[in-house]
Tab-separated table of C-alpha atoms in Angstrom:
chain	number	residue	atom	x	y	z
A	1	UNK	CA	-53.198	33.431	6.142
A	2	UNK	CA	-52.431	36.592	8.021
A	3	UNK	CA	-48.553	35.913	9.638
A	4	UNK	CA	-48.096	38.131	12.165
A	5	UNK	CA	-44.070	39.413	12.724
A	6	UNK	CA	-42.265	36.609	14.647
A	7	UNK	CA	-39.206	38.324	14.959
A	8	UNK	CA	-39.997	39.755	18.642
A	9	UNK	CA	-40.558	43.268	19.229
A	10	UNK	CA	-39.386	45.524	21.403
A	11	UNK	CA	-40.641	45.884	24.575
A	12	UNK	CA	-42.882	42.619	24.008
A	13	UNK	CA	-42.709	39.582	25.773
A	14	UNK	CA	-42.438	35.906	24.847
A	15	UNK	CA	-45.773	35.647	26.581
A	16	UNK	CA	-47.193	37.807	24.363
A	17	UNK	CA	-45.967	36.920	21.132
A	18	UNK	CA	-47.445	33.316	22.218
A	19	UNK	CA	-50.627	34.865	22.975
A	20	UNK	CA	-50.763	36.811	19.964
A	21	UNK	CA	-49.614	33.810	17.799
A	22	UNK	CA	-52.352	32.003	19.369
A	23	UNK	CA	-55.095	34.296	18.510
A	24	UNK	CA	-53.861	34.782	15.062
A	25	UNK	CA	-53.811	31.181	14.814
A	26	UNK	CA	-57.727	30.080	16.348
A	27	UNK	CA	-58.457	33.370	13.807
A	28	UNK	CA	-57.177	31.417	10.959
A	29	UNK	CA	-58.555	28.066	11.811
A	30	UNK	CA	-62.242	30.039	12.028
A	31	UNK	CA	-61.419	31.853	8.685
A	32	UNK	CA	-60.985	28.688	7.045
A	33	UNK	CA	-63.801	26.989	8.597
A	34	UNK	CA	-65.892	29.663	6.993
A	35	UNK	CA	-63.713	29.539	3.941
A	36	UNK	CA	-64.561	26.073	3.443
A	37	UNK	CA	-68.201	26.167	4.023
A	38	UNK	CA	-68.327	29.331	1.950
A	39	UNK	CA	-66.743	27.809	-0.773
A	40	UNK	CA	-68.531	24.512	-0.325
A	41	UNK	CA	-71.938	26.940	-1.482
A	42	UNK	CA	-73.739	24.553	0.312
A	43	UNK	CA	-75.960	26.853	2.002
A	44	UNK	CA	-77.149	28.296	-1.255
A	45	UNK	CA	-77.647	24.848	-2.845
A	46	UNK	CA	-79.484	23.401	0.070
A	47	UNK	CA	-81.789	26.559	0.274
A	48	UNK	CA	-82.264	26.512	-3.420
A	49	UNK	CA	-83.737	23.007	-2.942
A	50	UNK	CA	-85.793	23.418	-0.396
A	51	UNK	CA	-87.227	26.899	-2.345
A	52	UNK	CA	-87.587	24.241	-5.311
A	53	UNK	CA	-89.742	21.640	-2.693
A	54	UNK	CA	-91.937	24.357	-1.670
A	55	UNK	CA	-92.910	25.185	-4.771
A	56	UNK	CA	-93.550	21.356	-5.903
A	57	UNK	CA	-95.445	20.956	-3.101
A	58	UNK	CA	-98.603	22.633	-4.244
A	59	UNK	CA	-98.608	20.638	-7.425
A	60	UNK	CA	-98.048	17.405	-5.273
A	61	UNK	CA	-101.288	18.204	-3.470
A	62	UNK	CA	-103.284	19.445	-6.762
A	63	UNK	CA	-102.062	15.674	-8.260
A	64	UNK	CA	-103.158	14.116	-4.956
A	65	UNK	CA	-106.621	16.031	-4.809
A	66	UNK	CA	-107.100	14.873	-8.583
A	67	UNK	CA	-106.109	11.212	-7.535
A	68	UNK	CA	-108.938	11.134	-4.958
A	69	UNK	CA	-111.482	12.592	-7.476
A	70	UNK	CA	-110.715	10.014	-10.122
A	71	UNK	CA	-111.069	7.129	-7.344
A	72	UNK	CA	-114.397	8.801	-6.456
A	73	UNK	CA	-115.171	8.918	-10.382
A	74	UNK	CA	-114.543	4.984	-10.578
A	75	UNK	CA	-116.535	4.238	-7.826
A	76	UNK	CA	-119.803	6.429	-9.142
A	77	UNK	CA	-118.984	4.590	-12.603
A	78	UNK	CA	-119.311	0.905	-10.889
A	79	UNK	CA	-122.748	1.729	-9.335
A	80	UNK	CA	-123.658	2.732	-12.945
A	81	UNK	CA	-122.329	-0.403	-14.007
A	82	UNK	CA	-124.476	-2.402	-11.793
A	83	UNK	CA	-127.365	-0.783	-12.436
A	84	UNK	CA	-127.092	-1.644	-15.893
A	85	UNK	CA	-126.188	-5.230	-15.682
A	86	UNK	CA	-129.323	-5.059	-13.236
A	87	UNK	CA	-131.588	-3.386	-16.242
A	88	UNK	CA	-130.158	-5.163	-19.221
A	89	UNK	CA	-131.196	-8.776	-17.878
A	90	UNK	CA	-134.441	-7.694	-19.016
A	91	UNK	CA	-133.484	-7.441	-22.426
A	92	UNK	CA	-133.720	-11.135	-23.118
A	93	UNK	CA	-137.661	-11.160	-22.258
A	94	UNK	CA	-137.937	-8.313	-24.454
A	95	UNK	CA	-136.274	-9.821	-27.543
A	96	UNK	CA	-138.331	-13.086	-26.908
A	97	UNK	CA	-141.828	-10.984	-27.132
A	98	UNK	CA	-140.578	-8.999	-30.197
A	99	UNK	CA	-140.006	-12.122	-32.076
A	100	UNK	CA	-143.125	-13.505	-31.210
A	101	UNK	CA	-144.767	-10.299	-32.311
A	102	UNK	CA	-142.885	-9.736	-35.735
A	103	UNK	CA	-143.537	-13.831	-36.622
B	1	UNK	CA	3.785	45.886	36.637
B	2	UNK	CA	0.867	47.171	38.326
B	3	UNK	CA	-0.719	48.682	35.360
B	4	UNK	CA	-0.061	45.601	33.272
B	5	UNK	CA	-2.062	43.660	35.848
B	6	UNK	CA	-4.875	46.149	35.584
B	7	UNK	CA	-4.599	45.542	32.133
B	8	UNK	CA	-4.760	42.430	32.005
B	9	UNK	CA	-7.176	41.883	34.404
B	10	UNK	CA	-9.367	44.388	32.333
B	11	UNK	CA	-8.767	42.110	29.250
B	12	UNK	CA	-10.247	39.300	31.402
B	13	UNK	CA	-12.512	41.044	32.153
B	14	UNK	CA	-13.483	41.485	28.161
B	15	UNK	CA	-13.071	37.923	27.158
B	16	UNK	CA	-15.573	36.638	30.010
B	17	UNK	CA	-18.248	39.623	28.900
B	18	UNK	CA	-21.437	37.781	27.405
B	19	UNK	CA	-21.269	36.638	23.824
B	20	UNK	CA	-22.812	39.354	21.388
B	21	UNK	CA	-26.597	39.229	21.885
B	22	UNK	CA	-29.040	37.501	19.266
B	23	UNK	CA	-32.282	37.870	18.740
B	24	UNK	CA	-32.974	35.015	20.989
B	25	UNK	CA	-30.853	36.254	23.869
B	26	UNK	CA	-32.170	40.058	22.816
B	27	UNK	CA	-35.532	39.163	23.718
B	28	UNK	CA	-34.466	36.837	26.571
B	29	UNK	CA	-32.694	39.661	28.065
B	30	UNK	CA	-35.484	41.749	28.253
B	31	UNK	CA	-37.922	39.054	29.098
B	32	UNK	CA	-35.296	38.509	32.229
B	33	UNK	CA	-35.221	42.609	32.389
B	34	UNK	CA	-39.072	42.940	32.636
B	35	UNK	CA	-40.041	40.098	34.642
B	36	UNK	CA	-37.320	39.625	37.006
B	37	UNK	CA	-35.861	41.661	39.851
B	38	UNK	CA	-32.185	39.696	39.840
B	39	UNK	CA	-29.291	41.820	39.027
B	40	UNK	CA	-28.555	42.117	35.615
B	41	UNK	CA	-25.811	40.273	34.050
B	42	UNK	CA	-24.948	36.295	33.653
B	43	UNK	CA	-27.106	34.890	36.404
B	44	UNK	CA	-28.389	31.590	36.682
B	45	UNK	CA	-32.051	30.797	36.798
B	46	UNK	CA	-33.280	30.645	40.539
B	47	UNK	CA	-36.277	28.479	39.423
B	48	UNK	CA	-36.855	25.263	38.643
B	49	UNK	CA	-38.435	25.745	35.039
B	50	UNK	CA	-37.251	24.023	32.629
B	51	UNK	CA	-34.849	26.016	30.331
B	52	UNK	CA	-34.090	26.826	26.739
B	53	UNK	CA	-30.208	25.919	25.706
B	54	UNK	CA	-28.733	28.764	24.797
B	55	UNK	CA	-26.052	29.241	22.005
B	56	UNK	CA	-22.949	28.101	22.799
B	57	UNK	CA	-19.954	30.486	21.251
B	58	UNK	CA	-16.311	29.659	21.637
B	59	UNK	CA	-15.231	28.135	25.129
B	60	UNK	CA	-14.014	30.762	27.462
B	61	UNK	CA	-17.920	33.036	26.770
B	62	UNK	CA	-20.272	32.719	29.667
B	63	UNK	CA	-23.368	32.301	28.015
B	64	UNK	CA	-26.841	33.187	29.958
B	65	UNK	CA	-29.897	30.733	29.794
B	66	UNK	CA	-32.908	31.925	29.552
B	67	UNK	CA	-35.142	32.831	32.417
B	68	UNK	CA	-38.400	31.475	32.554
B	69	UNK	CA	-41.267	31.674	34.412
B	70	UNK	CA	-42.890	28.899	36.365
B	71	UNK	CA	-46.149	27.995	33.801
B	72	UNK	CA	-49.022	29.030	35.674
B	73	UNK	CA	-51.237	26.036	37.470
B	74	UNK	CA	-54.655	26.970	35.460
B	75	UNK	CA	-52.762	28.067	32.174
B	76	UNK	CA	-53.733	23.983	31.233
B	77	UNK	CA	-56.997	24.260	32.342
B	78	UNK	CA	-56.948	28.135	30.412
B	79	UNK	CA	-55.702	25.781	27.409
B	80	UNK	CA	-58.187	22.864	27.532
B	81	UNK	CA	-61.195	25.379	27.982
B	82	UNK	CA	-59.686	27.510	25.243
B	83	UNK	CA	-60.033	24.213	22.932
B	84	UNK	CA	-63.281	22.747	23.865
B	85	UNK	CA	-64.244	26.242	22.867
B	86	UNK	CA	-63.073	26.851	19.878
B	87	UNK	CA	-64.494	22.921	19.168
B	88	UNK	CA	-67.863	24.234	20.032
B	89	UNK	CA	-67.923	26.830	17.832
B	90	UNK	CA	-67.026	25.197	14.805
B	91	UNK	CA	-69.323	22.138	15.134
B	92	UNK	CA	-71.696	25.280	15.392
B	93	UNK	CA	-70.751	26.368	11.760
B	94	UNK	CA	-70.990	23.188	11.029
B	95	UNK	CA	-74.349	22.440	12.500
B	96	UNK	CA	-75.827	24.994	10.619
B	97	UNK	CA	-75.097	22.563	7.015
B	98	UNK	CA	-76.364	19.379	8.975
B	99	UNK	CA	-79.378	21.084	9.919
B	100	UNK	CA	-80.516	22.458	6.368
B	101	UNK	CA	-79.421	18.721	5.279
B	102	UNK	CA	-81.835	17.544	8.025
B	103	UNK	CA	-84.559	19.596	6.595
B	104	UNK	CA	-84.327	18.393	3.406
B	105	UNK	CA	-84.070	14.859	4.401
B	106	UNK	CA	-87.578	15.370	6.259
B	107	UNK	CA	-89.276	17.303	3.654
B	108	UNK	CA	-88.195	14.346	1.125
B	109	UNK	CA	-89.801	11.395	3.816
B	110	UNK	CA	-92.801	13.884	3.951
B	111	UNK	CA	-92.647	13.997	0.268
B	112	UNK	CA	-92.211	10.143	-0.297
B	113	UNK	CA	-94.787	9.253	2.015
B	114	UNK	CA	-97.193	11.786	-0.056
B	115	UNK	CA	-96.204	10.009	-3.268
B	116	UNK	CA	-96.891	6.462	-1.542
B	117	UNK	CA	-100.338	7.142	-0.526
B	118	UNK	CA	-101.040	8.788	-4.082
B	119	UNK	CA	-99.461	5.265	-5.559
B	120	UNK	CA	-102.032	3.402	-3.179
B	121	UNK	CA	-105.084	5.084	-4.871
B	122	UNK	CA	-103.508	5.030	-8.151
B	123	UNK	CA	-103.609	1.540	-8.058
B	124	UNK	CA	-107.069	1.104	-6.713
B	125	UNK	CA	-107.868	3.333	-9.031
B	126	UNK	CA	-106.306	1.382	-11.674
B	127	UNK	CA	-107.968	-2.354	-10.424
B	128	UNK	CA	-111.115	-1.023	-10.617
B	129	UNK	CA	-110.960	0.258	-13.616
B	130	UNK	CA	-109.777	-3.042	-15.086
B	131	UNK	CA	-112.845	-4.743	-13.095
B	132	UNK	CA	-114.829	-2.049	-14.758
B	133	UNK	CA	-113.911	-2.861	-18.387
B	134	UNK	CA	-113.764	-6.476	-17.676
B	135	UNK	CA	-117.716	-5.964	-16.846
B	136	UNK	CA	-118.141	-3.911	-19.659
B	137	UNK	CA	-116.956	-6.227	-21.814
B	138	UNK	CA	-119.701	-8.697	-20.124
B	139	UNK	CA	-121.991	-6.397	-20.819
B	140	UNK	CA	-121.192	-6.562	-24.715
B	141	UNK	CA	-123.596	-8.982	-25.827
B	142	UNK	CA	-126.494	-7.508	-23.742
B	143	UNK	CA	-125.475	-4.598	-25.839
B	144	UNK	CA	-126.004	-5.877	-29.078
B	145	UNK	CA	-129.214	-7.964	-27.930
B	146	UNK	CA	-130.294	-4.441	-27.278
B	147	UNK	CA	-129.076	-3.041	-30.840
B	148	UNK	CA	-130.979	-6.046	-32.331
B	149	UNK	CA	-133.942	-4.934	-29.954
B	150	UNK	CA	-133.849	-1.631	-31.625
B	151	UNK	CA	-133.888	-2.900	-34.953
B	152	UNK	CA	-136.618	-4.958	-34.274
B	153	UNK	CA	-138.656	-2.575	-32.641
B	154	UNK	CA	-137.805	-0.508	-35.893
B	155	UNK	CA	-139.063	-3.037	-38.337
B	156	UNK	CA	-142.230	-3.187	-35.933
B	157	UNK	CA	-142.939	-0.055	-36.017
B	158	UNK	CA	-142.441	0.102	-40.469
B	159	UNK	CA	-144.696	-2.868	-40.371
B	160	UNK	CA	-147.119	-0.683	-37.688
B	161	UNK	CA	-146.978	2.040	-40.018
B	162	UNK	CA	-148.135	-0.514	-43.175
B	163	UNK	CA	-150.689	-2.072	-41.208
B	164	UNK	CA	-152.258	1.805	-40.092
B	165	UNK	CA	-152.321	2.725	-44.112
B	166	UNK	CA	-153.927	-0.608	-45.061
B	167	UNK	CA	-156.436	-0.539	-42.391
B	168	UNK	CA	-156.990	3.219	-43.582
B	169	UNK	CA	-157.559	2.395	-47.350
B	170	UNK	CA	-159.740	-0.621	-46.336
B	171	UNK	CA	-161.892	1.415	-44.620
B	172	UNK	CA	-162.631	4.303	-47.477
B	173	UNK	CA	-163.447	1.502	-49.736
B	174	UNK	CA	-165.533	-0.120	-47.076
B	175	UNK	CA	-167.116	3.309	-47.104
B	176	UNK	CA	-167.470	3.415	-50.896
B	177	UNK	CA	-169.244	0.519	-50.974
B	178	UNK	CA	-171.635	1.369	-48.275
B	179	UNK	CA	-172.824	4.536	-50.313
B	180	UNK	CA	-173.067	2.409	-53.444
């Protein structure tokens, strides 16, 4: 930390050697605020991940449009599947006339 | 006699001279020098303010006390408003970290909340298709009735064929005959 000269000066008065100190001393405190945070890196790590989000977010809504495709997908596939349990209950009166004709 | 007494009262007059000035009492002086208008010399504060001790030397030195100044009636309001500045400005610096925290922390609900509604249809998604191959699997022995169908309807159609070539050979020899 920057120390100014406490031995008084010529020509300067108490007053402003207080003042002084006192500046040189809220400088200090704000230098080592931003020393802190600086050294913290917390700014570049938080901006880093939120970089990192953006990026993820366009695969989050690809995965989330393919979701909503596949549960249209299932839902096409059960109509199918009723239709053929519909059609297939025929299949018995079929077999029945096939064996009568092959006797 | 007369000169001795001027002597000695010039000798006094040494001894009771101020002590040899410090630092302190250097910058006092001038403080006093600057500020006030008193005569120079040992004097006394005329205010009220409360005082420094000075350093005592040997008995028999006048030693001066510092002069100083009556603290100004807004210098604590100068102080306090000093402060509370200061305070704002570093929750500022500091507001700046909380925020980008605060963004993240949003962007993460956003995120979460995404990832719940996709968990929502995966497991519809999921339920149905485990209806779906449940019915499937219902649908198994329809399946084979119909493979069984299909081989049927093959062996009718072999024995359709057999029946076409008979009827076919019975009919040239019907036609032999007729021309015999």
């Amino acid at each position: 930390m920057s120390s100014s000269d406490s031995q008084p000066r010529f020509g300067q008065s108490v007053k402003g050697l207080l003042s002084d100190k006192v500046g040189s001393c809220s400088g200090d405190v704000i230098a080592l605020t931003r020393q802190v945070l600086k050294g913290s890196r917390s700014q570049e790590l938080l901006g880093q991940a939120a970089r990192n989000m953006v990026i993820q977010e366009d695969a989050i809504l690809h995965s989330e449009d393919s979701l909503r495709k596949m549960s249209i997908i299932t839902t096409h596939l059960q109509y199918q599947q009723e239709a053929i349990q519909k059609n297939v209950e025929h299949s018995k009166n079929l077999q029945d006339q096939l064996r009568h004709l092959l006797k | 006699m007369a000169a001795m007494g001027e002597k000695a009262a010039a000798m006094d007059s040494i001894s009771r001279a101020p002590a040899p000035p410090s630092a302190l009492n250097l910058a006092t002086d001038t403080a006093v020098r600057g500020e006030n208008t008193c005569p120079e010399g040992a004097t006394e504060p005329t205010t009220t303010a409360p005082k420094k001790p000075s350093n005592n030397n040997d008995g028999g030195v006048e030693t001066a006390e510092e002069a100083t100044e009556p603290a100004e009636q807004d210098i604590n309001e100068l102080c306090k408003d000093m402060f509370e500045k200061m305070a704002i400005f570093l929750q500022g610096e500091l507001t700046a970290t909380c925020e980008d925290y605060k963004l993240l922390e949003n962007m993460n609900k956003l995120t979460s909340l995404k990832y719940m509604e996709m968990k929502d249809i995966s497991v519809n998604i999921s339920r149905n298709l485990q209806d779906l191959n449940q019915k499937y699997a219902s649908l198994q022995p329809y399946l084979d009735q119909i493979n069984h169908i299909e081989e049927q309807v093959t062996a009718l159609e072999q024995a359709a064929y057999k029946l076409d070539t008979y009827s076919k050979k019975l009919e040239a020899k019907f036609k032999k005959l007729e021309k015999r």
